[in-house]
GROMACS .gro file of C-alpha atoms in nm:
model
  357
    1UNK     CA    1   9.800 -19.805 -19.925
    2UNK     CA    2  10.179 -19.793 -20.000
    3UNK     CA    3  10.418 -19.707 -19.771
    4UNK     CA    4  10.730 -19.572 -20.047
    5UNK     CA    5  11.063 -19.596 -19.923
    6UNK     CA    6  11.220 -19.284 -20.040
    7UNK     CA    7  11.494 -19.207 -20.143
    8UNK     CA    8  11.730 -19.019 -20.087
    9UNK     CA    9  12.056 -18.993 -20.053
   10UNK     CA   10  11.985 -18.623 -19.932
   11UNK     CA   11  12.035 -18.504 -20.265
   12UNK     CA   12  12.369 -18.504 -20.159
   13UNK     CA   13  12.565 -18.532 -20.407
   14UNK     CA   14  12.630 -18.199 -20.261
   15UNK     CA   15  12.922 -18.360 -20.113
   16UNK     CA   16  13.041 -18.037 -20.179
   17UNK     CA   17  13.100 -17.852 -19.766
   18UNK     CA   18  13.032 -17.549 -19.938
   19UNK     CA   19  12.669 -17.398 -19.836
   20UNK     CA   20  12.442 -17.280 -19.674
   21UNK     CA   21  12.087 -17.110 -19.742
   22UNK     CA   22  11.923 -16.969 -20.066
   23UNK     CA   23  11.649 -16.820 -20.250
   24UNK     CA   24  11.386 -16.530 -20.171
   25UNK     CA   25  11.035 -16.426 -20.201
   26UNK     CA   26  11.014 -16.304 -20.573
   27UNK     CA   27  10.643 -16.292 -20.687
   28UNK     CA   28  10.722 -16.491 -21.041
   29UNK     CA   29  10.938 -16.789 -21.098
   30UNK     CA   30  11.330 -16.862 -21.151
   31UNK     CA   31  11.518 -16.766 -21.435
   32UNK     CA   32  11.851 -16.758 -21.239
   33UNK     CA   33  12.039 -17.063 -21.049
   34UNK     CA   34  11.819 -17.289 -20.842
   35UNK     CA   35  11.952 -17.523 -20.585
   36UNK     CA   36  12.022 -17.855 -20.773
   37UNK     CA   37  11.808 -17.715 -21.022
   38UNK     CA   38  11.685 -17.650 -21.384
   39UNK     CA   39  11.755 -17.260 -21.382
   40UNK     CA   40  11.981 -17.137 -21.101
   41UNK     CA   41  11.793 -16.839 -20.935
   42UNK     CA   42  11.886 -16.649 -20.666
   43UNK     CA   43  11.764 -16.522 -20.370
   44UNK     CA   44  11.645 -16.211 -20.248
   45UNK     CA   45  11.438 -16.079 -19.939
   46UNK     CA   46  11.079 -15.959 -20.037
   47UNK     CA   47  11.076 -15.602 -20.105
   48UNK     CA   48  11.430 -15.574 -20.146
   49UNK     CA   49  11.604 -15.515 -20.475
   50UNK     CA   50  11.783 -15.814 -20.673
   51UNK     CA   51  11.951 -15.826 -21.014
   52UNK     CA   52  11.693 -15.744 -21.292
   53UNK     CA   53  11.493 -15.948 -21.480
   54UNK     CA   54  11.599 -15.994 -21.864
   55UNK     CA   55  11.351 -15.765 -22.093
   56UNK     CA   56  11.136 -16.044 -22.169
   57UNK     CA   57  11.126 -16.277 -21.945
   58UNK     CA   58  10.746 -16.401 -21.841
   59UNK     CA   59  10.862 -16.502 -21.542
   60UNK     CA   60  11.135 -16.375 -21.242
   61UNK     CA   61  11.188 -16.629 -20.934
   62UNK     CA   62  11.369 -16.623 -20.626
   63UNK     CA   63  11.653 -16.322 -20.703
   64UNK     CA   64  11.384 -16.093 -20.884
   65UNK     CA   65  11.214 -15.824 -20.712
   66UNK     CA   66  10.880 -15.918 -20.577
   67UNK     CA   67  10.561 -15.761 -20.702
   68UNK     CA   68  10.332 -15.613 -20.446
   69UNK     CA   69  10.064 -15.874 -20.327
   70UNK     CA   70   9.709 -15.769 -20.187
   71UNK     CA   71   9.800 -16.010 -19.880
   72UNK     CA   72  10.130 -16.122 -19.769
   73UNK     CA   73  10.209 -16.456 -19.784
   74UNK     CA   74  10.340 -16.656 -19.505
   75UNK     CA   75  10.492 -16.998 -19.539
   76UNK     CA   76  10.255 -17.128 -19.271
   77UNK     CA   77  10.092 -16.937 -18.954
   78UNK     CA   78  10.334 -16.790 -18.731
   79UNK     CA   79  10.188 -17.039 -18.447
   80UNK     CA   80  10.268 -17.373 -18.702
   81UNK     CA   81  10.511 -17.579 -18.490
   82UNK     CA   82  10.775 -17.508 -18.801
   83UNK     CA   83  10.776 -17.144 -18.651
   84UNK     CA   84  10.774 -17.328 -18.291
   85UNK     CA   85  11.041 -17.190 -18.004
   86UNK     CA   86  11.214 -17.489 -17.872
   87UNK     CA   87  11.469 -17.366 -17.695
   88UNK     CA   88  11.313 -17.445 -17.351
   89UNK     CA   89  11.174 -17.758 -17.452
   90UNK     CA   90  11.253 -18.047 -17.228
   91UNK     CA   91  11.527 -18.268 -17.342
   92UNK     CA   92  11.374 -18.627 -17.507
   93UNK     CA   93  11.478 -18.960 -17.301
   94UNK     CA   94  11.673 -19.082 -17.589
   95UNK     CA   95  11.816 -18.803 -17.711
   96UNK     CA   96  12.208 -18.922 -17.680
   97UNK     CA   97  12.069 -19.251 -17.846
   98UNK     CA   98  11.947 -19.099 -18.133
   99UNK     CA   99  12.211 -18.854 -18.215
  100UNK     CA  100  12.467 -19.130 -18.174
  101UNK     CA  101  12.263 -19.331 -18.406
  102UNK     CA  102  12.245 -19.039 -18.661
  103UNK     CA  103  12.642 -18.969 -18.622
  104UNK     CA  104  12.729 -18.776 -18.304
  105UNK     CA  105  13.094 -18.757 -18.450
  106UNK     CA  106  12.996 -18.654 -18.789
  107UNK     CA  107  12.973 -18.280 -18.901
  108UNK     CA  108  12.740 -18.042 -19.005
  109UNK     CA  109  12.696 -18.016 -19.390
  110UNK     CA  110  12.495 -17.707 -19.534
  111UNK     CA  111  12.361 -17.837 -19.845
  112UNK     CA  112  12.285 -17.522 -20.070
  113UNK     CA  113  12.503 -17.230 -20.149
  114UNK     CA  114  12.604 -17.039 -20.404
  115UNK     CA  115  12.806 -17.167 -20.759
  116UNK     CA  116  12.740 -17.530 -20.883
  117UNK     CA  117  12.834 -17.922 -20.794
  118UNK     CA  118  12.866 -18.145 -21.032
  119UNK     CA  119  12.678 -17.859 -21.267
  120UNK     CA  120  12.409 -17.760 -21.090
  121UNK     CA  121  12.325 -17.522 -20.845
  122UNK     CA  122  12.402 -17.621 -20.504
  123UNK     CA  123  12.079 -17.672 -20.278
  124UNK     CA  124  11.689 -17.723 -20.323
  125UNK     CA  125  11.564 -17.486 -20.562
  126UNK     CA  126  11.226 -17.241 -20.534
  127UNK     CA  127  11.011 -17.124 -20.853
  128UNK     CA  128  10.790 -16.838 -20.765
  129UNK     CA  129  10.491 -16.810 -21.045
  130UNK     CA  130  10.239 -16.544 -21.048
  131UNK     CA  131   9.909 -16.538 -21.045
  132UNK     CA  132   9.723 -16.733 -21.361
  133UNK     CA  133  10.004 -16.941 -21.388
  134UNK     CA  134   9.870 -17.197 -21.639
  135UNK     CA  135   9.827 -17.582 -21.455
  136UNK     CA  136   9.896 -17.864 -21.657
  137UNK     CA  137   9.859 -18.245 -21.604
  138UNK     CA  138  10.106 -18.392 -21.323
  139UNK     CA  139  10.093 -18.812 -21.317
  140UNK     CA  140  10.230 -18.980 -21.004
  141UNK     CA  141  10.383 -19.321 -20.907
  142UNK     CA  142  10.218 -19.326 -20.556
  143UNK     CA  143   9.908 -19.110 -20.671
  144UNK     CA  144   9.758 -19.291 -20.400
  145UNK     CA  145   9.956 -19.080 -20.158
  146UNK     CA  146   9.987 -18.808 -20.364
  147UNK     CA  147   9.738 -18.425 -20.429
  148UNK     CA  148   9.603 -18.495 -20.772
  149UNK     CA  149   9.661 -18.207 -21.012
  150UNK     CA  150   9.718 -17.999 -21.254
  151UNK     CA  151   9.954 -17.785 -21.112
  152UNK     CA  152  10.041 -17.486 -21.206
  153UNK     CA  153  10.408 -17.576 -21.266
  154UNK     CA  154  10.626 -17.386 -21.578
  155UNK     CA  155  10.784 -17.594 -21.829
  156UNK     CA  156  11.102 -17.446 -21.723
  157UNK     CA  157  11.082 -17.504 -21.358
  158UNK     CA  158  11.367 -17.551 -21.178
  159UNK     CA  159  11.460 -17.907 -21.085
  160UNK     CA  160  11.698 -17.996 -20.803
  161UNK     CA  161  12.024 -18.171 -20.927
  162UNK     CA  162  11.934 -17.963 -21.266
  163UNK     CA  163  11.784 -18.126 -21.588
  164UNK     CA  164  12.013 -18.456 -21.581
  165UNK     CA  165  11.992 -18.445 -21.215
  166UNK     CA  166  11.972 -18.796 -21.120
  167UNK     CA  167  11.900 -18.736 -20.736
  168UNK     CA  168  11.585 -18.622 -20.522
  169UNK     CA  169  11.468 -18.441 -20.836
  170UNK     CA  170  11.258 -18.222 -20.643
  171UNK     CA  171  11.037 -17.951 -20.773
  172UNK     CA  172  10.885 -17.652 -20.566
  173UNK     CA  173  10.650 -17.419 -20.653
  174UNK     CA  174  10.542 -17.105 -20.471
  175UNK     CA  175  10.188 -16.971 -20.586
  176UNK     CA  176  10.233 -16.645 -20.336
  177UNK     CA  177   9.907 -16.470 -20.471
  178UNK     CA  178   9.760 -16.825 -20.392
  179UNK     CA  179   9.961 -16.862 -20.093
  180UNK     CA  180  10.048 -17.246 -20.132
  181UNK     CA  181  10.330 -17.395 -20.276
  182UNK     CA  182  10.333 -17.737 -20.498
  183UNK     CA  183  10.571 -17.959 -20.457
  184UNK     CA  184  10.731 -18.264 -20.640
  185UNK     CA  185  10.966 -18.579 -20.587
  186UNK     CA  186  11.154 -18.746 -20.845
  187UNK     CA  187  10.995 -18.520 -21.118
  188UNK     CA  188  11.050 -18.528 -21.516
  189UNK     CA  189  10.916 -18.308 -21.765
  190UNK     CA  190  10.614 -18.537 -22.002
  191UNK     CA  191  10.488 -18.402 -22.250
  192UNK     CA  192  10.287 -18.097 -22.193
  193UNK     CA  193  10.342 -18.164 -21.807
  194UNK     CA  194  10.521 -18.368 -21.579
  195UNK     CA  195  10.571 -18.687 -21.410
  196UNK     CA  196  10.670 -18.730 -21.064
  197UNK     CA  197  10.699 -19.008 -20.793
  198UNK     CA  198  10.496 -18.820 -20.573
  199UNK     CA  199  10.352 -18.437 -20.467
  200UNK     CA  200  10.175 -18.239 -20.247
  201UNK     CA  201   9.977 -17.914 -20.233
  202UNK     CA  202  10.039 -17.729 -19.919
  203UNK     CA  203   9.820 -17.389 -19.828
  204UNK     CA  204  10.078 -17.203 -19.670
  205UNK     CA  205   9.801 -17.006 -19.468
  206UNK     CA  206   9.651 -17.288 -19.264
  207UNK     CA  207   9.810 -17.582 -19.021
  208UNK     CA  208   9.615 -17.882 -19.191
  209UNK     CA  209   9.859 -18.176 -19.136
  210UNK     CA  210   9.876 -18.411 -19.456
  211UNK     CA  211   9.635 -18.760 -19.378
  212UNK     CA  212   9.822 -18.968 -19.151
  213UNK     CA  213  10.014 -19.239 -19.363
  214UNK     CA  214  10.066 -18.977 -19.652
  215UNK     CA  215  10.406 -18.915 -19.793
  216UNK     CA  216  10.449 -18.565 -19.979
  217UNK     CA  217  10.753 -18.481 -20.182
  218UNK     CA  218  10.949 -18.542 -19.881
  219UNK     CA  219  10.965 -18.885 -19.697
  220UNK     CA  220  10.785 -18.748 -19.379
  221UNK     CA  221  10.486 -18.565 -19.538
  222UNK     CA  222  10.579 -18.224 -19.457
  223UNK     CA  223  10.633 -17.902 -19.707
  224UNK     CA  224  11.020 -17.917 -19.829
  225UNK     CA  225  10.965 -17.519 -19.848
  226UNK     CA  226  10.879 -17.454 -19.450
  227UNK     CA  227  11.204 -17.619 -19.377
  228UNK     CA  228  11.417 -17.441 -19.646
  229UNK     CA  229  11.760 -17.212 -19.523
  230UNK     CA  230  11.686 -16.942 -19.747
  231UNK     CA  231  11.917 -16.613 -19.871
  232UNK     CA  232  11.652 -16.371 -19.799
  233UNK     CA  233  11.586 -16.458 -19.432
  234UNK     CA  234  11.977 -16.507 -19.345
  235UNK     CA  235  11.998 -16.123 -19.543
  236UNK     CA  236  11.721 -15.982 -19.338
  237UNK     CA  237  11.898 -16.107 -19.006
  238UNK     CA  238  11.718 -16.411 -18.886
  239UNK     CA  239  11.544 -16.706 -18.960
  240UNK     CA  240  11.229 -16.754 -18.815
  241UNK     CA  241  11.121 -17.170 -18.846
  242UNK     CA  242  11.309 -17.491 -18.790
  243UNK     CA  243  11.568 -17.637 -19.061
  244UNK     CA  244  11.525 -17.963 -19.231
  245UNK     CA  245  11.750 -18.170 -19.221
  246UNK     CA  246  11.815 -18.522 -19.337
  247UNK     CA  247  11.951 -18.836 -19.122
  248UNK     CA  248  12.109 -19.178 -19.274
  249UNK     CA  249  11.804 -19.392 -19.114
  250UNK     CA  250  11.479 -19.403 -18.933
  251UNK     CA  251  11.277 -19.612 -18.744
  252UNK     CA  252  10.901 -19.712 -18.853
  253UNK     CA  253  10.642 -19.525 -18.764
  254UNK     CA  254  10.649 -19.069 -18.734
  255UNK     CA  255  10.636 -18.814 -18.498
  256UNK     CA  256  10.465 -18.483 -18.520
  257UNK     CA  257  10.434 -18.299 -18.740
  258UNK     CA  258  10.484 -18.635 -18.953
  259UNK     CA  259  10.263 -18.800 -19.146
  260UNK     CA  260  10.486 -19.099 -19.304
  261UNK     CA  261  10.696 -19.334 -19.248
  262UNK     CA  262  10.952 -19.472 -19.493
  263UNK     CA  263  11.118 -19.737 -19.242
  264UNK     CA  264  11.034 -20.076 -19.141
  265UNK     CA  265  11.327 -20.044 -18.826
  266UNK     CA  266  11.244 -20.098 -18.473
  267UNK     CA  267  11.560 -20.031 -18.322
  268UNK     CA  268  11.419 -19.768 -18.054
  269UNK     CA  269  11.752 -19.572 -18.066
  270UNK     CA  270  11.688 -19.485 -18.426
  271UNK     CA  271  11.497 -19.124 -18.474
  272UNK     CA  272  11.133 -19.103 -18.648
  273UNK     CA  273  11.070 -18.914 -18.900
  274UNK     CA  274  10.960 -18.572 -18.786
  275UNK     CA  275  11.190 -18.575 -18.495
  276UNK     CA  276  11.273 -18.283 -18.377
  277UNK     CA  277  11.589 -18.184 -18.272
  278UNK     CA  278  11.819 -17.847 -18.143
  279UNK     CA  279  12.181 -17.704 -18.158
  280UNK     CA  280  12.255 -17.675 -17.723
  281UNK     CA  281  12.206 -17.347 -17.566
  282UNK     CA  282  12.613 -17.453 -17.471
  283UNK     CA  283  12.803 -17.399 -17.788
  284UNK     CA  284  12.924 -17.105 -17.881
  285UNK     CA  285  12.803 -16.939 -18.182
  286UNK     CA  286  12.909 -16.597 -18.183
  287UNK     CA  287  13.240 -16.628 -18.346
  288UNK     CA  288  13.071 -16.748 -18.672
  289UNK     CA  289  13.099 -16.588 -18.989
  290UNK     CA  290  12.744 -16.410 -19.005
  291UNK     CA  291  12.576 -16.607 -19.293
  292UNK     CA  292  12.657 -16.922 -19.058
  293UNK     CA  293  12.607 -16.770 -18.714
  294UNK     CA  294  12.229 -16.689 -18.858
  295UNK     CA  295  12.160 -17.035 -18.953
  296UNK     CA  296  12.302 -17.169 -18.651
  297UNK     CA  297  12.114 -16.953 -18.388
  298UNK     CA  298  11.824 -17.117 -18.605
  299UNK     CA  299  11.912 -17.440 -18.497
  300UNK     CA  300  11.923 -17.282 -18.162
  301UNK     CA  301  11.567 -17.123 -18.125
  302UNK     CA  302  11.362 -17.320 -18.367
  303UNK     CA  303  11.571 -17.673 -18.400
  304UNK     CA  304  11.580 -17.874 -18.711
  305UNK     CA  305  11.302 -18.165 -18.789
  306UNK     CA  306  11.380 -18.413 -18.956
  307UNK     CA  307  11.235 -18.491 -19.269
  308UNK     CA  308  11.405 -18.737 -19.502
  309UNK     CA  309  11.681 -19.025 -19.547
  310UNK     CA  310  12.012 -18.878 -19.649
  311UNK     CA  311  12.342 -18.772 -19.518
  312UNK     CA  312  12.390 -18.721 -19.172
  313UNK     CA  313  12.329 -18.351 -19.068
  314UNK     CA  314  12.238 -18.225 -19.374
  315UNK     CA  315  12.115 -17.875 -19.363
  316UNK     CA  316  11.836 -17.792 -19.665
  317UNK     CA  317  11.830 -17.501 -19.795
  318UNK     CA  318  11.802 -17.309 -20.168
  319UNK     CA  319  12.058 -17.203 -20.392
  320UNK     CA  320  12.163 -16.813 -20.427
  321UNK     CA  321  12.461 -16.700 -20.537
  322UNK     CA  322  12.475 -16.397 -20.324
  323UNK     CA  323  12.585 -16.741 -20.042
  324UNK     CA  324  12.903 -16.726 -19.915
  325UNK     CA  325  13.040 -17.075 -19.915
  326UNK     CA  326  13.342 -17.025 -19.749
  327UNK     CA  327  13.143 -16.877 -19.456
  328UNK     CA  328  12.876 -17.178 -19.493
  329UNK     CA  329  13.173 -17.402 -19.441
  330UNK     CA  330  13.231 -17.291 -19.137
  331UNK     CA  331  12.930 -17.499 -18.983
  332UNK     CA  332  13.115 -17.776 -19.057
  333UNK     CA  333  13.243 -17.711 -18.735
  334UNK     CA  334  12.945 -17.801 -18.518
  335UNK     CA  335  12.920 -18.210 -18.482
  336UNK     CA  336  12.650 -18.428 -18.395
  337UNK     CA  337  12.715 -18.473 -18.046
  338UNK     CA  338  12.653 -18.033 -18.033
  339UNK     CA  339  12.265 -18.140 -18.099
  340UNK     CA  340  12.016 -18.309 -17.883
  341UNK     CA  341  11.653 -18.438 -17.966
  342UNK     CA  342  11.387 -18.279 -17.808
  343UNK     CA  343  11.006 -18.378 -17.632
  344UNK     CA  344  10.795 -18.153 -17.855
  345UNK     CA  345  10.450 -18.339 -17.804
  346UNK     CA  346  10.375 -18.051 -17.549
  347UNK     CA  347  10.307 -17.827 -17.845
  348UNK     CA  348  10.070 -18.023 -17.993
  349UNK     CA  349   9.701 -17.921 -17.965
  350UNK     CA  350   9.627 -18.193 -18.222
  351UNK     CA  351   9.731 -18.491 -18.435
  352UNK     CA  352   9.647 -18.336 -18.775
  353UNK     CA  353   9.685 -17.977 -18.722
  354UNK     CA  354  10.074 -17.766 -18.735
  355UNK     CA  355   9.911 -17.562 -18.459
  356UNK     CA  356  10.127 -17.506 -18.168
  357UNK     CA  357  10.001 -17.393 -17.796
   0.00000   0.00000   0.00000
């Protein structure tokens, strides 16, 4: 079976400090400013009002009010180990090992935010689709790894790095009537679908781990979307699941929630993929500007896993222009050496389940 070594360079072209969490919980898809994405929507807490919709427009995405849905839609149960407390959890051996392997003098980036970088919007973009959203064919470079479609992904989706975007290319989709979100790496409109290097269909209502060995859209297997900053949750006061983040290098092999590895490194001080890691109780937080404070008592409570090759403490989240980027800066205060890695194989209750004790 293949074992792709993604990517990545954290779709960071985002060199950009600015940034910090986007998107909301419309029930259609984007028509505004996606993260590095085809349209650039923006973000907007579910039940709360956001600019309009244009008369006309079939679909409305993260930044358009949400519809009423029979059944809310979680992004995974609130016992998945991306929802998981870890602020008690013991610290791991290596933990000063692995951060100074990762950068322990390097800084905090927040890769999303409002505006554009190099003319796109800045972060990983979400398009919300309603219900009967028509699938279409979907092709894959490591189908062998990869949730066969169709999917039911627009022809305008947003892409990450926008149309030219010559980076991660990722595509997410958020079925919310469906409750699972479809996601894509490296992916090109073809024809009357797409092409991708590889995807994943996640079901946003159960803790089914990928198989082990599987990639997804992201290098460690896991949904891009659980991991996402987004404008909605900072808006609403709190986010409630662990960041992703990405890390220059891995070594082989994953920890859980992992399924993948994309790293033939043995160097034990290296981190795994799905490594999960914290902000210490210690630093101060509560002189943050409150679009950063939020994110960082995140990193906290809930910790950041990580989930891909890329830039050293780069913090994924989706594009919004209602971000404040100066305020996103601000993280750019916390360094590497403010973080420590974390034991969480206590919550497991079992190798291919999210579920948490």
């Amino acid at each position: 079976m293949p074992q792709p070594t993604f990517r990545r360079a954290g779709v960071a072209l985002a060199a950009l400090a600015v940034l910090a969490a986007g998107c909301t919980t419309p029930d259609r898809t984007p028509v505004a400013a996606p993260g590095t994405a085809t349209p650039a929507p923006t973000g907007a807490v579910a039940g709360t009002p956001a600019a309009p919709t244009p008369a006309g427009s079939g679909r409305v995405g993260f930044g358009g009010r949400p519809r009423p849905v029979a059944r809310a839609c979680p992004v995974l149960p609130a016992d998945n180990v991306w929802h998981a407390d870890v602020s008690r959890l013991p610290v791991h051996p290596r933990s000063s090992a692995m951060v100074g392997a990762i950068g322990a003098g390097a800084t905090v980036h927040p890769d999303f935010g409002s505006g554009s970088w190099a003319g796109a919007p800045i972060g990983i973009p979400v398009t919300v689709v309603p219900a009967g959203q028509r699938r279409v064919p979907v092709t894959f470079s490591y189908a062998a790894e990869s949730d066969p479609g169709p999917y039911p992904i627009p022809p305008d989706a947003a892409i990450e790095g926008g149309p030219r975007g010559d980076g991660d290319r990722h595509v997410i989709v958020w079925d919310r009537t469906a409750c699972r979100a479809y996601e894509l790496f490296d992916a090109h409109p073809a024809g009357g679908g797409w092409r991708a290097g590889s995807g994943a269909v996640f079901d946003l209502r159960s803790n089914r781990l990928r198989r082990a060995g599987w990639t997804s859209a992201d290098a460690a297997g896991l949904s891009i979307l659980a991991g996402l900053v987004r404008y909605d949750e900072v808006a609403a006061g709190r986010i409630d699941h662990a960041v992703r983040v990405t890390v220059p290098r891995t070594r082989t092999g994953w920890t859980w929630p992992a399924t993948h590895s994309a790293s033939d490194a043995s160097d034990p001080a290296l981190p795994q993929l799905g490594q999960r890691l914290r902000l210490k109780r210690s630093v101060d937080v509560s002189r943050l500007p409150r679009q950063a404070r939020i994110v960082a008592e995140a990193m906290q409570r809930y910790g950041l896993i990580v989930a891909d090759h890329g830039s050293a403490w780069f913090l994924s989240g989706a594009p919004d222009e209602r971000w404040d980027n100066d305020a996103l800066r601000t993280l750019g205060g916390l360094r590497g050496s403010d973080f420590e890695v974390v034991d969480a194989s206590g919550l497991m209750v079992g190798p291919t389940s999210g579920a948490t004790r």
